[in-house]
Short mmCIF file of C-alpha atoms in Angstrom, two decimals:
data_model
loop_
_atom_site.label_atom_id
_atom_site.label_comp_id
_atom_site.label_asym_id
_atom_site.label_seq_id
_atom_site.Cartn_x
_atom_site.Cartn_y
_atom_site.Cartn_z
CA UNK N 1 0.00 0.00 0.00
CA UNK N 2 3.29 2.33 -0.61
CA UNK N 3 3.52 3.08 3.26
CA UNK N 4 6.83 2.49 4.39
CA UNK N 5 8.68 1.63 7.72
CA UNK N 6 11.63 3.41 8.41
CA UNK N 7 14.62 1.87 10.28
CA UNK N 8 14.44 4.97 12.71
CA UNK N 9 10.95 4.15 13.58
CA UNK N 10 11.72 0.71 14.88
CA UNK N 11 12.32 0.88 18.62
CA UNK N 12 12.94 -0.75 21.99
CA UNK N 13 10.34 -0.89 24.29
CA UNK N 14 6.79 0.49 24.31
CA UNK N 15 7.14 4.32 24.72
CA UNK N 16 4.09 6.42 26.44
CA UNK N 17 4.68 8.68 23.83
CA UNK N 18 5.46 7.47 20.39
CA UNK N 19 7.24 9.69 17.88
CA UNK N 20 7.11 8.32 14.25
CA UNK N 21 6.40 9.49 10.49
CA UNK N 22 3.10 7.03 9.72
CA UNK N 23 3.77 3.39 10.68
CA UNK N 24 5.92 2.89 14.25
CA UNK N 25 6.90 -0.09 15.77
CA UNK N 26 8.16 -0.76 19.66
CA UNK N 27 9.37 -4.47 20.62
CA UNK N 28 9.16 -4.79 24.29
CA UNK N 29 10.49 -7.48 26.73
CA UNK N 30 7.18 -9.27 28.67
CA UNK N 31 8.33 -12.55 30.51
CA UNK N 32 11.35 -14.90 30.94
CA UNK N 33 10.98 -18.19 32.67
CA UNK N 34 13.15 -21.29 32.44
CA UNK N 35 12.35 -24.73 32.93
CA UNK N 36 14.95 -28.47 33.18
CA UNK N 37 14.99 -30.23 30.16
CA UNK N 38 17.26 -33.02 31.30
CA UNK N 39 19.46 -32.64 34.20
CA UNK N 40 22.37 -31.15 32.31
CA UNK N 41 20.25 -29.32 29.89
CA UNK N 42 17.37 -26.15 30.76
CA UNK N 43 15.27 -24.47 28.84
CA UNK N 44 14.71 -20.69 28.55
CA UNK N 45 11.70 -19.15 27.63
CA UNK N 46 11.74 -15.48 26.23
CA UNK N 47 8.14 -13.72 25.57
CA UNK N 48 8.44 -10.38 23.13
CA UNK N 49 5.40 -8.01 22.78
CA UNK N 50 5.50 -6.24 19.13
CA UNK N 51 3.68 -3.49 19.35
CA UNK N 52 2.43 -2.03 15.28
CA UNK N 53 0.97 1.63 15.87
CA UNK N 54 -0.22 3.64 12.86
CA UNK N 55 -1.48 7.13 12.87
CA UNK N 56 -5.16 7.75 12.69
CA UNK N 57 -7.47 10.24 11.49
CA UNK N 58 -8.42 11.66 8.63
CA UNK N 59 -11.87 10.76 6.22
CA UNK N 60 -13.48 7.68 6.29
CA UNK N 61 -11.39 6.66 3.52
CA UNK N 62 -8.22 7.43 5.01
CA UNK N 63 -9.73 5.63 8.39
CA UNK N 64 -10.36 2.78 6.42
CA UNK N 65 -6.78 2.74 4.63
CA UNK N 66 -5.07 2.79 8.03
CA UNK N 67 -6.77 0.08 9.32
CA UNK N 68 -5.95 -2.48 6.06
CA UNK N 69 -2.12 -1.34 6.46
CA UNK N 70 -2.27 -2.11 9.92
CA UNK N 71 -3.76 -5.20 9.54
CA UNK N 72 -1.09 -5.67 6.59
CA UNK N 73 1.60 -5.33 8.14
CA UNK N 74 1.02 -7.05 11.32
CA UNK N 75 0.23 -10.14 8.74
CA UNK N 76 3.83 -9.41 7.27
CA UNK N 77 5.50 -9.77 10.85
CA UNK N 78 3.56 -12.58 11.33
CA UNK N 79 4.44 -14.81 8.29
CA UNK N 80 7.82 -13.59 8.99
CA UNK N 81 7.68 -14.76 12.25
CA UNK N 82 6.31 -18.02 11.48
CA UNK N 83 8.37 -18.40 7.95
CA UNK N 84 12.25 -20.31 7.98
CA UNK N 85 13.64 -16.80 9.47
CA UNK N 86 13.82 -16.75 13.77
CA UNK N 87 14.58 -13.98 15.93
CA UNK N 88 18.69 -14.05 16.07
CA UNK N 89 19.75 -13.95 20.18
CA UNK N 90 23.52 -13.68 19.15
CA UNK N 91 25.44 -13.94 16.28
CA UNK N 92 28.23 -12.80 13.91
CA UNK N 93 27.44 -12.18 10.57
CA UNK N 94 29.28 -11.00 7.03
CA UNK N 95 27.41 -9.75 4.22
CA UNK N 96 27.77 -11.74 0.59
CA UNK N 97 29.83 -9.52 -1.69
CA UNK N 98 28.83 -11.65 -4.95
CA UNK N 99 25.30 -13.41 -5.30
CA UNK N 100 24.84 -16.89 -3.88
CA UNK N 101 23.28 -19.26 -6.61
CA UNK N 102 21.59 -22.32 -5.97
CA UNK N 103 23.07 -25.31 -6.38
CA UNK N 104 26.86 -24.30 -5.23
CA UNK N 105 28.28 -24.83 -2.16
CA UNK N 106 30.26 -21.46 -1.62
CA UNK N 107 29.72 -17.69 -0.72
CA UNK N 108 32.24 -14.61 -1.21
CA UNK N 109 32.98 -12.57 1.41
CA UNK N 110 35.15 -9.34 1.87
CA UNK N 111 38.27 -10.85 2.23
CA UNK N 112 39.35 -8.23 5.43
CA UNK N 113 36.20 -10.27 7.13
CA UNK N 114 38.19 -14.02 6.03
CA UNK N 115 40.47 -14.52 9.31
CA UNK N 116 37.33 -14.46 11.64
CA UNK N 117 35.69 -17.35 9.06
CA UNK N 118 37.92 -20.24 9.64
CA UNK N 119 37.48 -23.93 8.52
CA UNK N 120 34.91 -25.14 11.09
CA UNK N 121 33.32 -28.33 10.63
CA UNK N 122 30.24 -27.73 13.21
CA UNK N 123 26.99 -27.12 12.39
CA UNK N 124 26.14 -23.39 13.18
CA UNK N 125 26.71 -21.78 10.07
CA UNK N 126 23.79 -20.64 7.92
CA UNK N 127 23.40 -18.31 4.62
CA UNK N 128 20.86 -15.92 4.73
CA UNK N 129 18.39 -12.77 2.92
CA UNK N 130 15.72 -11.14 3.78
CA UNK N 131 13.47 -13.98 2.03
CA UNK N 132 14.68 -17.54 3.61
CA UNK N 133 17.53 -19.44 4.51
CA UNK N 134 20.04 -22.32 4.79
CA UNK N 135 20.50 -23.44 7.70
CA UNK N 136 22.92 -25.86 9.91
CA UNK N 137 25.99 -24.97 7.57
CA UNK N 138 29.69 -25.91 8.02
CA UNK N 139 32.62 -24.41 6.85
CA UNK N 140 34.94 -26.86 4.90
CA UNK N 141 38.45 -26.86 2.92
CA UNK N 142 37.96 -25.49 -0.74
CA UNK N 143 41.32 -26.50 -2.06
CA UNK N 144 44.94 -24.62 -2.75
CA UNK N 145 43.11 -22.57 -5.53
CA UNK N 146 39.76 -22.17 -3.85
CA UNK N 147 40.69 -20.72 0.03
CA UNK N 148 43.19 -17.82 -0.93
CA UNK N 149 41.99 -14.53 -1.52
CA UNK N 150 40.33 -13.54 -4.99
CA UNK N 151 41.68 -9.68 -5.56
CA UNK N 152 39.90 -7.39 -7.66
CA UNK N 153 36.89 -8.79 -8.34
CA UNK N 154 33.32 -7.10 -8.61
CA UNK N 155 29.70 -7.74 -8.13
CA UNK N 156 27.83 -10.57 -9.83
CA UNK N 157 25.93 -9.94 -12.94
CA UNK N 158 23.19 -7.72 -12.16
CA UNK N 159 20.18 -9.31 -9.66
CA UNK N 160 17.85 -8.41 -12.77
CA UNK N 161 19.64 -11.23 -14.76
CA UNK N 162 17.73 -13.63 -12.47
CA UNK N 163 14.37 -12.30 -13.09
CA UNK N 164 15.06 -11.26 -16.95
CA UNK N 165 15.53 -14.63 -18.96
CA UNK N 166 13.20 -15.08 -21.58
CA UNK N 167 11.22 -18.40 -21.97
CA UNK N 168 13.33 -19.01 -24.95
CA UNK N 169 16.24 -19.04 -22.93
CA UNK N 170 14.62 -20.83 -20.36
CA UNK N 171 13.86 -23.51 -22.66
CA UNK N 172 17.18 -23.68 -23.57
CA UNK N 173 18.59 -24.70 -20.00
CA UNK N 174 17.01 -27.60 -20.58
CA UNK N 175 20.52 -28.97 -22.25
CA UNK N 176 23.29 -30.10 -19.90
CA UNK N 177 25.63 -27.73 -21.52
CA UNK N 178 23.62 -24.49 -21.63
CA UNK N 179 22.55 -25.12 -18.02
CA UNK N 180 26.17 -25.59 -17.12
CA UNK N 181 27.20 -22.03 -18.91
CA UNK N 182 24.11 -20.18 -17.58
CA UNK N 183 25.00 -21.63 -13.47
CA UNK N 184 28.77 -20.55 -14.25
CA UNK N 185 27.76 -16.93 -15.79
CA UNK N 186 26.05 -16.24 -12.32
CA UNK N 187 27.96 -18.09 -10.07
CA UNK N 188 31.69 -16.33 -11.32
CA UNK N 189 32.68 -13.16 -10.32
CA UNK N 190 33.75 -10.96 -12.97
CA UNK N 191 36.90 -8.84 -12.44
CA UNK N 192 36.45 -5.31 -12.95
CA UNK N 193 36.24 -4.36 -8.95
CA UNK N 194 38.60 -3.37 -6.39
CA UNK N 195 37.77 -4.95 -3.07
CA UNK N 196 39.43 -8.34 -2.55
CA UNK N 197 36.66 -11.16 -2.16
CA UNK N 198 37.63 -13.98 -0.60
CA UNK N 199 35.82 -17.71 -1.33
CA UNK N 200 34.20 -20.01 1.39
CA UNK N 201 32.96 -23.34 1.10
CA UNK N 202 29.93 -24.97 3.11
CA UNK N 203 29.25 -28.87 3.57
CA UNK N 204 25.94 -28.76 1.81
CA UNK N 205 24.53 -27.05 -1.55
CA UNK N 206 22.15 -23.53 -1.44
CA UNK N 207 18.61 -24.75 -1.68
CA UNK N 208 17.56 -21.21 -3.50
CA UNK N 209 19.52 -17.67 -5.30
CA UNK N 210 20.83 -15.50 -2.25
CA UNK N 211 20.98 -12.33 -3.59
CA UNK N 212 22.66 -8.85 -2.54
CA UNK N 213 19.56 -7.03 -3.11
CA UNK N 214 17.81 -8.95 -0.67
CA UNK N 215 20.80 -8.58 2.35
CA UNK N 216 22.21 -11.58 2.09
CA UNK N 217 24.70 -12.76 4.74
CA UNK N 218 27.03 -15.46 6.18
CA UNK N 219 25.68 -15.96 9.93
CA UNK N 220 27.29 -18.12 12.69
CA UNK N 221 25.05 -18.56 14.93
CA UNK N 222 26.16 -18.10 18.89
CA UNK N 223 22.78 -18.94 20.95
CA UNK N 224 20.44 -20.88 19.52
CA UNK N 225 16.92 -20.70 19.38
CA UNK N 226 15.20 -24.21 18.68
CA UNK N 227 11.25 -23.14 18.92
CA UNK N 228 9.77 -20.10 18.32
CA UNK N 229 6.34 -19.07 17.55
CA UNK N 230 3.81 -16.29 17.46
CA UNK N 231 1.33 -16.72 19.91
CA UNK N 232 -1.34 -14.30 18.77
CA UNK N 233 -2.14 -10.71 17.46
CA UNK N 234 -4.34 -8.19 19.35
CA UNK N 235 -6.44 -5.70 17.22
CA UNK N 236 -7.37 -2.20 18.95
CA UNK N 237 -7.11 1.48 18.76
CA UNK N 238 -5.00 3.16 21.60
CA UNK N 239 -3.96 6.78 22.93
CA UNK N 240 -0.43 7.20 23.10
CA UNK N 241 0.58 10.89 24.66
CA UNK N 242 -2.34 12.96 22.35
CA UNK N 243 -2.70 10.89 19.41
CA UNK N 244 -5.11 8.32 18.40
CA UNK N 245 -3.41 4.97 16.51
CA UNK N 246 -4.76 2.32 15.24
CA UNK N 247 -2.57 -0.54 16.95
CA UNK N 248 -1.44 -4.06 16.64
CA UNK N 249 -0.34 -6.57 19.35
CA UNK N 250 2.28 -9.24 18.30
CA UNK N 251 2.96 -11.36 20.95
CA UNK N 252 5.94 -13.34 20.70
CA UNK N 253 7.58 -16.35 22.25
CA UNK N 254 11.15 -18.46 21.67
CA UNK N 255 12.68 -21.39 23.49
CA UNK N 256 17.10 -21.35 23.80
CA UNK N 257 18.71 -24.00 25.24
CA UNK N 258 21.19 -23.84 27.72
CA UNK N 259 24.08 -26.77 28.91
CA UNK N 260 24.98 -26.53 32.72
CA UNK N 261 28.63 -28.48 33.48
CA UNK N 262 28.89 -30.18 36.63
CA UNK N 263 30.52 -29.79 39.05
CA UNK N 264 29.26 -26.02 40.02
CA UNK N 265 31.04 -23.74 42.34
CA UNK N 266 29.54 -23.39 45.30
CA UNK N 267 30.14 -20.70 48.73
CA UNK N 268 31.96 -24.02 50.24
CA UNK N 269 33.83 -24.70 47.05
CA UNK N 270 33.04 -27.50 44.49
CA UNK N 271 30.07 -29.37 44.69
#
């Protein structure tokens, strides 16, 4: 409905008074409770409230209009919510600096970012956009001529080469050899840059295109969270300060788990 979010209207807590061009939204900490799993292992349980507020007034029209984009986009954070992306409790991450294609097992990187994205064979990596995700990623050996540092190389051909292939061309894919040419035309990085990239392999193929239009990053996940859900969304109107919004309730809950080593220390020592 062309009404658009700004990054500086996305903020921390639920604010008595809420400053914000149109649409404003305010993610606020409800509940934390923990529970044993196994007697090494517990469970935490965070609850988020997302609050959606969108300014009111106006002709009947305009009443009406503000209600749909409310409703929209509190359906957007929703199937977000629900969809293969989670709510990241700590992680590093390095954005792509040529497109991922499907089918390959590799991502470029800036290669100043390399040193902190050594060979690791356990199961926390993951390749990300704003659209999906791989998930439970390694980081493996690429070979003498794979792992060093590609210099001067530039962006992929254009995103719009994805979306821009004409059904004859399509049809022609069809052949091993033209499907082979068409993967490596995306999937090489052409040479006309100036940043060095560097290479990294995974231990398992991209399932879909990663592109740099749509943020895509290398993640390594820190803290794990292995269930998350949305619970349910609240529909109102509310006053915040002088103003009238229409408003949206999110409310939010993810499960982390968390190891406990025996022995603990104790105030008489080990136990």
């Amino acid at each position: 409905m062309n009404s658009i979010l700004f990054p500086k209207d996305i903020i921390y807590g639920d604010r008595e008074v809420m400053t914000f061009d149109y649409i404003g939204i305010g993610v606020n900490s409800e509940r934390f409770t923990s529970e044993w799993l196994a007697l090494r292992l517990m469970s935490d349980e965070y609850r988020l409230g997302i609050m959606l507020y969108v300014k009111s007034g106006g002709t009947p029209e305009q009443e009406e209009l503000n209600l749909r984009i409310r409703d929209a986009y509190a359906n957007a954070i929703y199937n977000l919510l629900m969809g293969n992306i989670h709510l990241d409790v700590a992680l590093d991450e390095t954005p792509l600096k040529v497109n991922a294609i499907s089918g390959t097992n590799y991502v470029y990187i800036n290669a100043n970012d390399a040193a902190n994205w050594p060979i690791d064979p356990c199961y926390r990596y993951s390749v990300q956009d704003n659209f999906g995700t791989n998930q439970d990623l390694g980081i493996i050996e690429c070979g003498a001529s794979s792992s060093s540092s590609l210099s001067s190389l530039s962006s992929l051909t254009s995103e719009s080469s994805l979306s821009s292939i004409s059904p004859s061309s399509q049809s022609s894919l069809s052949s091993g050899s033209s499907a082979t040419e068409f993967s490596s035309s995306l999937s090489s990085p052409s040479s006309s840059g100036d940043d060095p990239y560097t290479k990294i392999c995974l231990s398992a193929n991209l399932n879909r295109n990663y592109l740099l239009k749509d943020k895509a990053v290398l993640q390594r996940v820190k803290r794990y969270i292995y269930n998350s859900q949305v619970a349910d969304i609240e529909y109102g109107v509310t006053n915040k300060g002088s103003a009238i919004l229409k408003a949206a309730k999110i409310s939010w809950w993810g499960k982390e788990s968390r190891p406990f080593e025996f022995p603990q220390v104790g105030r008489g020592g080990n136990i």
